[in-house]
C-alpha cells in the first residue's frame, strides 16, 4: 500500500487532537490517550505487523469509547429516574448527583381523578348563573353557554345549586327541642336559660343524625323536594318555580380537560422527554477502573474496525513474486461482534445495579441470613 501512513510506535497527545475535544483538558485523559494508543496498536499486531493508523485515529476512538460509555450509563440513569425527573427544571446537569424519587409525576397523572370527583384536580371549575322564570321547568344550558361565547358542546355542568335549606339549619333553632322536652330536661339541670346550642350537650350523636335524617325523609316523601334532572345540558328542575329567581351552577370546559399540555411546560427549561434530561458527557477522571477497562476494550474494537476499513481499500498487496491478501473482512466482523458483546455486558451490569434488582438481592440476602441463623442451636436457660 504505497504512501499509507504507518503507526510509528509512539505518540504525544496535545489538546485539540480529538474530533470534539470533550475530554482534552482532563489530565487523566491526556495521559491515557497515549497509553491506549500503544495498547491498541500492540493488540492489533504491532510491531510484528504494520498498523495503518495514526495517533489521531486512536485518539478519536478513545474519545468515542468514553462518550459511548457515558451515553449508556446516563441513558440508563435517565430511564431509571425519568418518572421523578419529568417536569423538573433543566437548569443544571444531573451528572454525579444523587437522585431522590418523588411523586410529582404520579400526582400530576392522578389530578384528573380529582377533577372528576370535584375535590381538586388540574381543570378550572367555572361558575355561572341562570335566570329562573316563574312556572318554567325546562332550561337549555347549551343555549346559555353559546350566549356566553362558549363553543357549542364545550361546556360540561358539574354542580347545580338547587337545594332546600340544609336539615341541620332547621334542626338548630330556638324551638328545635320543645317537641322532645329537651328544654325541660335542661331546666332540671339548671341549663334552661342558656343558648339553644346547649341542646346538644346531653344527647348522643346518633340522636342528631336520626333527627337530620327524619327531616330529609320528610322533605322527600311528604313534600315536592328540591331536585333536578340534567340530560345533554337540558335542565329540568323540581318543583316548578313559583316565582322568578336565579340558579347558580359550576361547570368546566371540555377543551380544558382535553388539553394534554401542562400549563407552564411549553418551551425550554423543563424536562418534557428523554432528550431534555440534562446529562452531559462524563468526566473521565471520575470514571473508576471498571469503567476504564470497558473503555479500553471498546476503543480497541473501534480501532480494529477502522483498520479493517483502511485495509479494505486494498484487497491484495503485491510483493516480489506474489500477493498478500489483507484481513479486512475478519477485522470488521470481529470488531462488530466485540462492540455488541461489550454493549450487552455493560447493559447487563447496569441492569444488575437497578433499584429493583438490588432490592431483590437485599431481600434474598435477608432470607438466606435468617435461614442460616435458624441453624444455630438455642441455649437452654435454667433459672
Coordinates of C-alpha atoms in Angstrom, one line a residue:
X1 CA 0.0 0.0 0.0
X2 CA 2.1 2.9 -1.2
X3 CA 2.1 6.2 0.7
X4 CA -0.1 4.7 3.5
X5 CA 0.8 6.2 6.9
X6 CA 2.1 3.6 9.4
X7 CA 1.9 3.8 13.2
X8 CA 5.4 4.9 14.3
X9 CA 5.3 3.1 17.6
X10 CA 4.6 6.1 19.9
X11 CA 2.6 9.3 20.2
X12 CA 2.3 12.5 22.1
X13 CA -1.2 13.9 22.8
X14 CA -2.0 17.6 22.6
X15 CA -5.4 19.2 23.3
X16 CA -7.1 19.6 20.0
X17 CA -6.1 16.2 18.6
X18 CA -9.6 14.7 19.1
X19 CA -12.5 15.5 16.8
X20 CA -14.7 17.1 19.5
X21 CA -12.4 17.9 22.4
X22 CA -14.8 16.7 25.0
X23 CA -12.1 15.5 27.4
X24 CA -8.9 17.2 26.1
X25 CA -8.5 19.3 29.2
X26 CA -8.7 16.3 31.5
X27 CA -5.2 15.4 32.8
X28 CA -6.1 11.7 33.1
X29 CA -7.4 11.6 29.6
X30 CA -4.2 13.3 28.2
X31 CA -2.1 10.6 30.0
X32 CA -4.3 7.6 29.0
X33 CA -4.6 8.8 25.4
X34 CA -1.1 7.8 24.5
X35 CA -1.2 4.7 26.7
X36 CA -4.4 3.5 24.9
X37 CA -2.8 4.1 21.5
X38 CA 0.1 1.8 22.5
X39 CA -2.3 -0.8 23.9
X40 CA -4.5 -0.9 20.8
X41 CA -1.5 -0.9 18.4
X42 CA 0.1 -3.8 20.2
X43 CA -3.2 -5.7 20.4
X44 CA -3.5 -5.3 16.6
X45 CA -0.1 -6.8 16.0
X46 CA 2.5 -4.0 16.2
X47 CA 5.5 -4.3 15.8
X48 CA 5.2 -7.7 14.1
X49 CA 2.9 -6.2 11.5
X50 CA 2.4 -2.6 10.3
X51 CA -0.7 -0.8 11.7
X52 CA -2.1 1.6 9.1
X53 CA -3.4 4.0 11.7
X54 CA -2.1 7.2 13.2
X55 CA -2.3 8.7 16.7
X56 CA -5.3 10.8 15.8
X57 CA -7.2 7.7 14.8
X58 CA -6.5 6.1 18.2
X59 CA -7.5 9.4 20.0
X60 CA -10.7 9.6 18.1
X61 CA -11.6 6.0 19.0
X62 CA -10.7 6.7 22.6
X63 CA -13.0 9.8 22.7
X64 CA -15.8 7.9 21.1
X65 CA -15.5 5.0 23.6
X66 CA -15.7 7.3 26.6
X67 CA -18.7 9.1 25.1
X68 CA -20.4 5.8 24.3
X69 CA -19.8 4.6 27.9
X70 CA -21.3 7.8 29.3
X71 CA -24.2 7.6 26.9
X72 CA -25.0 4.1 28.1
X73 CA -24.7 4.9 31.8
X74 CA -26.7 8.2 31.6
X75 CA -29.3 6.8 29.3
X76 CA -29.9 4.1 31.9
X77 CA -30.0 6.6 34.7
X78 CA -32.4 8.8 32.8
X79 CA -34.8 5.8 32.2
X80 CA -34.4 4.6 35.8
X81 CA -35.3 8.0 37.2
X82 CA -37.5 9.6 34.5
X83 CA -40.7 9.3 36.4
X84 CA -39.2 11.6 39.1
X85 CA -37.3 13.8 36.6
X86 CA -40.2 14.7 34.3
X87 CA -41.4 18.2 34.8
X88 CA -38.4 19.4 36.8
X89 CA -36.1 22.2 35.5
X90 CA -33.2 21.6 33.2
X91 CA -31.1 24.4 34.7
X92 CA -28.1 22.3 35.9
X93 CA -26.5 19.0 34.8
X94 CA -27.5 15.8 36.7
X95 CA -24.1 14.2 36.4
X96 CA -22.7 12.9 39.7
X97 CA -25.8 13.9 41.7
X98 CA -27.8 11.5 43.9
X99 CA -31.4 11.3 42.7
X100 CA -34.3 11.3 45.1
X101 CA -37.5 9.6 43.9
X102 CA -40.7 11.8 44.2
X103 CA -44.3 11.5 43.4
X104 CA -44.6 14.6 41.2
X105 CA -45.5 12.8 38.0
X106 CA -47.7 10.3 39.7
X107 CA -49.7 13.1 41.4
X108 CA -49.9 15.0 38.2
X109 CA -51.3 12.0 36.5
X110 CA -53.8 11.5 39.3
X111 CA -55.1 15.0 39.3
X112 CA -57.6 14.1 36.6
X113 CA -59.4 11.9 39.0
X114 CA -59.7 14.8 41.5
X115 CA -61.2 16.9 38.7
X116 CA -63.9 14.4 38.0
X117 CA -64.6 13.9 41.8
X118 CA -64.8 17.6 42.4
X119 CA -62.1 17.5 45.1
X120 CA -59.3 19.4 43.3
X121 CA -57.5 18.5 40.1
X122 CA -55.9 20.5 37.3
X123 CA -59.0 21.7 35.4
X124 CA -60.6 25.0 36.4
X125 CA -64.2 24.9 37.7
X126 CA -66.1 27.9 36.5
X127 CA -69.3 29.5 37.9
X128 CA -72.4 30.6 36.1
X129 CA -75.9 31.7 36.9
X130 CA -79.2 31.1 35.0
X131 CA -82.3 33.3 35.4
X132 CA -85.3 31.2 36.5
X133 CA -88.7 32.2 35.3
X134 CA -92.0 31.5 37.1
X135 CA -93.8 28.3 36.0
X136 CA -91.0 27.4 33.6
X137 CA -89.5 24.0 34.4
X138 CA -87.1 23.2 31.5
X139 CA -84.0 25.2 30.6
X140 CA -81.4 24.9 27.8
X141 CA -78.0 25.1 29.4
X142 CA -76.3 24.7 25.9
X143 CA -78.0 27.9 24.7
X144 CA -76.8 29.7 27.8
X145 CA -73.2 28.6 27.0
X146 CA -73.5 29.8 23.4
X147 CA -74.8 33.2 24.7
X148 CA -71.7 33.4 26.9
X149 CA -69.3 32.8 23.9
X150 CA -68.6 29.2 24.8
X151 CA -68.2 26.9 21.8
X152 CA -71.2 24.6 21.4
X153 CA -70.6 21.3 23.1
X154 CA -67.6 22.5 25.1
X155 CA -69.4 23.0 28.5
X156 CA -70.0 20.3 31.0
X157 CA -72.1 21.1 34.1
X158 CA -70.6 19.7 37.2
X159 CA -72.8 21.0 40.1
X160 CA -76.1 22.7 40.3
X161 CA -77.1 24.6 43.5
X162 CA -80.8 23.9 43.6
X163 CA -81.3 22.5 47.0
X164 CA -83.5 23.0 50.0
X165 CA -82.2 24.5 53.3
X166 CA -79.8 22.0 54.9
X167 CA -81.7 20.0 57.6
X168 CA -79.1 20.9 60.2
X169 CA -80.0 24.5 59.8
X170 CA -83.7 23.7 60.5
X171 CA -82.7 21.4 63.4
X172 CA -80.6 24.0 65.2
X173 CA -83.1 26.8 66.1
X174 CA -84.5 28.1 69.4
X175 CA -87.6 25.8 69.2
X176 CA -85.9 22.7 68.0
X177 CA -86.0 20.8 71.3
X178 CA -89.5 21.7 72.6
X179 CA -91.2 18.7 71.0
X180 CA -89.0 16.2 72.8
X181 CA -89.0 18.1 76.1
X182 CA -85.2 18.7 75.9
X183 CA -85.8 22.2 77.3
X184 CA -87.5 20.7 80.4
X185 CA -84.6 18.2 80.8
X186 CA -82.1 21.0 80.6
X187 CA -84.0 23.2 83.0
X188 CA -83.9 20.4 85.7
X189 CA -80.1 20.7 85.5
X190 CA -80.1 24.5 85.6
X191 CA -79.3 25.0 81.9
X192 CA -82.7 26.1 80.7
X193 CA -81.8 29.8 80.3
X194 CA -78.7 29.2 78.2
X195 CA -78.1 29.3 74.4
X196 CA -80.0 26.8 72.4
X197 CA -76.7 25.3 71.4
X198 CA -76.7 23.6 74.8
X199 CA -79.4 21.3 73.5
X200 CA -76.6 19.1 72.1
X201 CA -74.9 18.7 75.5
X202 CA -76.9 15.8 76.9
X203 CA -77.9 13.9 73.7
X204 CA -75.8 11.3 71.8
X205 CA -74.6 12.0 68.3
X206 CA -76.8 9.3 66.8
X207 CA -79.8 11.2 68.1
X208 CA -78.8 14.2 66.0
X209 CA -78.2 12.0 62.9
X210 CA -81.6 10.4 63.2
X211 CA -83.4 13.8 63.5
X212 CA -81.5 15.1 60.5
X213 CA -82.4 12.0 58.5
X214 CA -86.0 12.4 59.6
X215 CA -86.1 15.9 58.2
X216 CA -84.6 14.8 54.9
X217 CA -87.1 11.9 54.6
X218 CA -90.0 14.2 55.4
X219 CA -88.9 16.5 52.5
X220 CA -88.6 13.6 50.1
X221 CA -91.8 11.8 51.0
X222 CA -94.3 14.4 52.1
X223 CA -93.1 17.4 50.0
X224 CA -92.1 18.1 46.5
X225 CA -88.4 18.0 47.4
X226 CA -85.8 20.2 45.5
X227 CA -84.2 18.2 42.8
X228 CA -83.2 18.4 39.1
X229 CA -82.6 16.3 36.1
X230 CA -79.7 17.1 33.6
X231 CA -79.5 15.2 30.3
X232 CA -77.3 16.5 27.5
X233 CA -77.3 20.0 29.1
X234 CA -81.1 20.1 29.1
X235 CA -82.1 21.0 32.7
X236 CA -85.4 20.1 34.3
X237 CA -86.0 21.3 37.9
X238 CA -88.4 20.2 40.6
X239 CA -90.5 21.7 41.9
X240 CA -91.6 24.1 39.2
X241 CA -90.5 27.7 40.2
X242 CA -93.4 29.7 41.7
X243 CA -91.5 32.9 41.3
X244 CA -88.6 34.4 39.3
X245 CA -85.1 33.8 40.7
X246 CA -81.5 32.8 39.9
X247 CA -80.0 29.4 39.7
X248 CA -76.2 29.1 40.3
X249 CA -74.1 26.3 38.9
X250 CA -70.5 25.2 38.3
X251 CA -69.1 23.9 35.1
X252 CA -65.9 23.1 33.2
X253 CA -64.8 23.4 29.6
X254 CA -64.1 20.1 27.9
X255 CA -61.3 21.8 26.0
X256 CA -59.5 22.5 29.3
X257 CA -59.8 18.8 30.3
X258 CA -58.8 17.5 27.0
X259 CA -55.7 19.8 26.8
X260 CA -52.7 17.4 27.1
X261 CA -50.1 20.2 27.6
X262 CA -49.4 21.0 31.3
X263 CA -49.5 24.7 31.9
X264 CA -46.1 26.3 32.2
X265 CA -44.3 23.4 30.5
X266 CA -44.1 24.8 27.0
X267 CA -40.7 25.9 25.6
X268 CA -37.3 25.2 27.1
X269 CA -36.3 24.9 30.7
X270 CA -38.5 21.9 31.7
X271 CA -37.8 18.2 31.3
X272 CA -40.5 17.0 28.9
X273 CA -38.9 13.9 27.3
X274 CA -35.8 11.8 27.5
X275 CA -33.9 14.1 25.2
X276 CA -34.2 17.1 27.6
X277 CA -32.8 15.3 30.7
X278 CA -29.7 17.4 31.4
X279 CA -27.0 14.8 31.3
X280 CA -23.6 15.9 29.9
X281 CA -20.5 13.8 28.9
X282 CA -18.8 12.1 31.8
X283 CA -15.7 13.4 33.5
X284 CA -13.0 10.9 32.5
X285 CA -11.0 11.4 35.7
X286 CA -14.1 10.3 37.8
X287 CA -14.5 7.0 35.9
X288 CA -13.3 4.1 38.0
X289 CA -11.1 1.2 36.9
X290 CA -14.2 -0.9 36.0
X291 CA -15.4 1.7 33.6
X292 CA -12.0 2.5 32.2
X293 CA -11.3 -1.2 31.3
X294 CA -14.6 -1.3 29.4
X295 CA -13.5 1.9 27.6
X296 CA -10.1 0.4 26.7
X297 CA -11.7 -2.7 25.2
X298 CA -14.3 -0.6 23.3
X299 CA -11.5 1.6 21.9
X300 CA -9.7 -1.5 20.7
X301 CA -12.8 -2.7 18.9
X302 CA -13.2 0.7 17.3
X303 CA -9.6 0.7 16.2
X304 CA -10.0 -2.8 14.8
X305 CA -13.0 -1.6 12.8
X306 CA -11.1 1.4 11.4
X307 CA -8.1 -0.7 10.5
X308 CA -10.5 -3.1 8.7
X309 CA -12.0 -0.3 6.6
X310 CA -8.5 1.1 5.8
X311 CA -7.3 -2.3 4.7
X312 CA -10.5 -2.8 2.8
X313 CA -9.3 -0.3 0.2
X314 CA -6.6 -2.8 -0.9
X315 CA -7.9 -6.4 -1.2
X316 CA -4.4 -7.6 -2.1
X317 CA -1.0 -6.1 -1.9
X318 CA 1.7 -7.1 -4.4
X319 CA 5.0 -8.3 -3.1
X320 CA 8.0 -9.6 -5.0
X321 CA 6.9 -12.8 -6.8
X322 CA 3.4 -13.0 -5.0
X323 CA 0.5 -11.2 -3.5
X324 CA -0.7 -10.7 0.1
X325 CA -4.4 -10.8 0.9
X326 CA -5.3 -8.4 3.7
X327 CA -7.7 -9.5 6.5
X328 CA -10.0 -6.5 6.4
X329 CA -13.2 -8.6 6.5
X330 CA -12.0 -10.5 9.5
X331 CA -11.2 -7.3 11.3
X332 CA -14.6 -5.7 10.6
X333 CA -16.6 -8.8 11.6
X334 CA -14.6 -9.3 14.8
X335 CA -14.9 -5.6 15.7
X336 CA -18.7 -5.7 15.2
X337 CA -19.1 -8.7 17.4
X338 CA -16.9 -7.3 20.1
X339 CA -18.8 -4.0 20.2
X340 CA -22.1 -5.8 20.5
X341 CA -20.7 -8.0 23.3
X342 CA -19.3 -5.1 25.2
X343 CA -22.5 -3.1 25.0
X344 CA -24.6 -6.1 26.1
X345 CA -22.1 -6.7 29.0
X346 CA -22.4 -3.0 30.1
X347 CA -26.2 -3.0 29.9
X348 CA -26.4 -6.2 31.9
X349 CA -24.2 -4.8 34.5
X350 CA -26.3 -1.6 34.7
X351 CA -29.5 -3.7 34.9
X352 CA -28.0 -5.7 37.8
X353 CA -27.5 -2.5 39.7
X354 CA -31.1 -1.2 39.2
X355 CA -33.2 -0.5 42.2
X356 CA -35.5 -3.4 41.6
X357 CA -32.6 -5.9 41.3
X358 CA -30.7 -4.5 44.3
X359 CA -33.9 -4.7 46.5
X360 CA -34.5 -8.3 45.3
X361 CA -30.9 -9.2 46.2
X362 CA -31.3 -7.5 49.6
X363 CA -34.5 -9.4 50.3
X364 CA -32.8 -12.7 49.2
X365 CA -29.8 -12.0 51.4
X366 CA -32.2 -11.3 54.4
X367 CA -34.0 -14.6 53.8
X368 CA -30.8 -16.6 53.5
X369 CA -29.3 -14.9 56.6
X370 CA -32.4 -15.8 58.6
X371 CA -32.3 -19.5 57.4
X372 CA -28.6 -19.7 58.4
X373 CA -29.4 -18.2 61.9
X374 CA -32.2 -20.7 62.3
X375 CA -29.5 -23.5 62.3
X376 CA -27.8 -22.0 65.4
X377 CA -28.8 -24.2 68.4
X378 CA -30.9 -22.5 71.0
X379 CA -29.5 -22.4 74.5
X380 CA -31.4 -23.9 77.3
X381 CA -31.9 -21.4 80.1
X382 CA -32.3 -22.8 83.6
X383 CA -33.4 -20.3 86.2

